[in-house]
Amino acid sequence: MADRIIPLNPGPNAMPGPDFKIEVARPRDKKALNTDEIFKHVRTEALNYLVELGDVSKLTNTQDYVLPDLEPVLPSKRLFPFLKKAS
């Protein structure tokens, strides 16, 4: 468990968001964190921030984003056709 959470803001010019400090004594027991009030508060703050960032309806100028044209790489397609298959 890290000592802080620093989410990235979305977008092409992504920058670090606010840091959420986790001030829980070490060593940390993962199961015990689920009932630790300090940890639960920090987790709730961080998740609320991420949910707010994920609300696409709040984004402005969504027409500015151009998605790349992608094709899936299927197992049947060889990435390097010039290489011979091992026999």
Coordinates of C-alpha atoms in Angstrom, one line a residue:
M1 CA 0.0 0.0 0.0
A2 CA 1.4 3.3 -1.0
D3 CA 1.6 6.4 1.2
R4 CA -0.4 8.5 -1.3
I5 CA -2.6 8.3 -4.3
I6 CA -2.0 10.8 -7.2
P7 CA -4.5 10.3 -10.0
L8 CA -3.9 11.6 -13.6
N9 CA -6.4 14.0 -15.0
P10 CA -7.7 12.7 -18.4
G11 CA -7.0 14.2 -21.8
P12 CA -4.1 14.6 -24.2
N13 CA -2.4 17.0 -21.8
A14 CA -2.9 14.8 -18.7
M15 CA -1.4 16.3 -15.6
P16 CA -1.3 14.9 -12.1
G17 CA -4.3 15.6 -10.0
P18 CA -4.4 16.3 -6.2
D19 CA -2.6 13.9 -3.9
F20 CA -4.5 11.9 -1.3
K21 CA -2.2 11.1 1.6
I22 CA -2.7 7.8 3.4
E23 CA -1.6 8.4 6.9
V24 CA -1.9 4.8 8.3
A25 CA 0.8 3.3 10.4
R26 CA 3.1 0.8 8.9
P27 CA 3.3 -2.2 8.5
R28 CA -0.2 -2.3 7.0
D29 CA -2.4 -5.3 7.1
K30 CA -4.5 -5.3 3.9
K31 CA -7.5 -6.9 5.7
A32 CA -7.3 -4.4 8.6
L33 CA -7.4 -1.5 6.2
N34 CA -10.9 -2.3 5.2
T35 CA -12.1 -1.3 8.7
D36 CA -9.6 1.5 9.3
E37 CA -11.6 4.8 9.4
I38 CA -8.7 7.0 8.1
F39 CA -8.1 4.7 5.2
K40 CA -11.9 4.4 4.4
H41 CA -12.1 8.3 4.4
V42 CA -9.1 8.7 2.0
R43 CA -10.4 5.9 -0.3
T44 CA -13.9 7.5 -0.4
E45 CA -12.3 10.9 -1.3
A46 CA -10.1 9.5 -4.0
L47 CA -12.9 7.4 -5.5
N48 CA -15.3 10.4 -5.5
Y49 CA -12.6 12.4 -7.3
L50 CA -12.1 9.7 -9.9
V51 CA -15.9 9.3 -10.5
E52 CA -16.2 13.0 -11.0
L53 CA -13.4 12.9 -13.5
G54 CA -15.0 10.0 -15.3
D55 CA -18.3 11.9 -15.9
V56 CA -17.9 12.4 -19.6
S57 CA -20.9 14.8 -19.7
K58 CA -18.8 17.4 -17.9
L59 CA -16.1 17.4 -20.5
T60 CA -16.0 20.5 -22.7
N61 CA -15.0 20.5 -26.4
T62 CA -15.5 16.7 -26.8
Q63 CA -15.5 17.3 -30.6
D64 CA -11.7 18.1 -30.3
Y65 CA -10.8 14.4 -29.6
V66 CA -10.1 12.2 -32.6
L67 CA -9.9 8.6 -31.9
P68 CA -7.3 6.5 -33.7
D69 CA -8.3 4.0 -36.3
L70 CA -7.4 0.6 -34.8
E71 CA -7.5 -3.0 -36.0
P72 CA -7.3 -6.0 -33.7
V73 CA -4.3 -8.2 -34.0
L74 CA -5.7 -11.7 -34.4
P75 CA -3.7 -14.8 -33.7
S76 CA -4.2 -15.8 -37.3
K77 CA -2.4 -12.7 -38.5
R78 CA 1.4 -12.9 -38.3
L79 CA 3.1 -9.8 -37.1
F80 CA 6.3 -10.6 -38.9
P81 CA 5.5 -12.5 -42.1
F82 CA 9.2 -12.5 -43.1
L83 CA 10.1 -14.8 -40.2
K84 CA 9.8 -18.5 -40.8
K85 CA 7.7 -20.7 -38.5
A86 CA 9.7 -23.2 -36.4
S87 CA 9.3 -26.8 -37.7

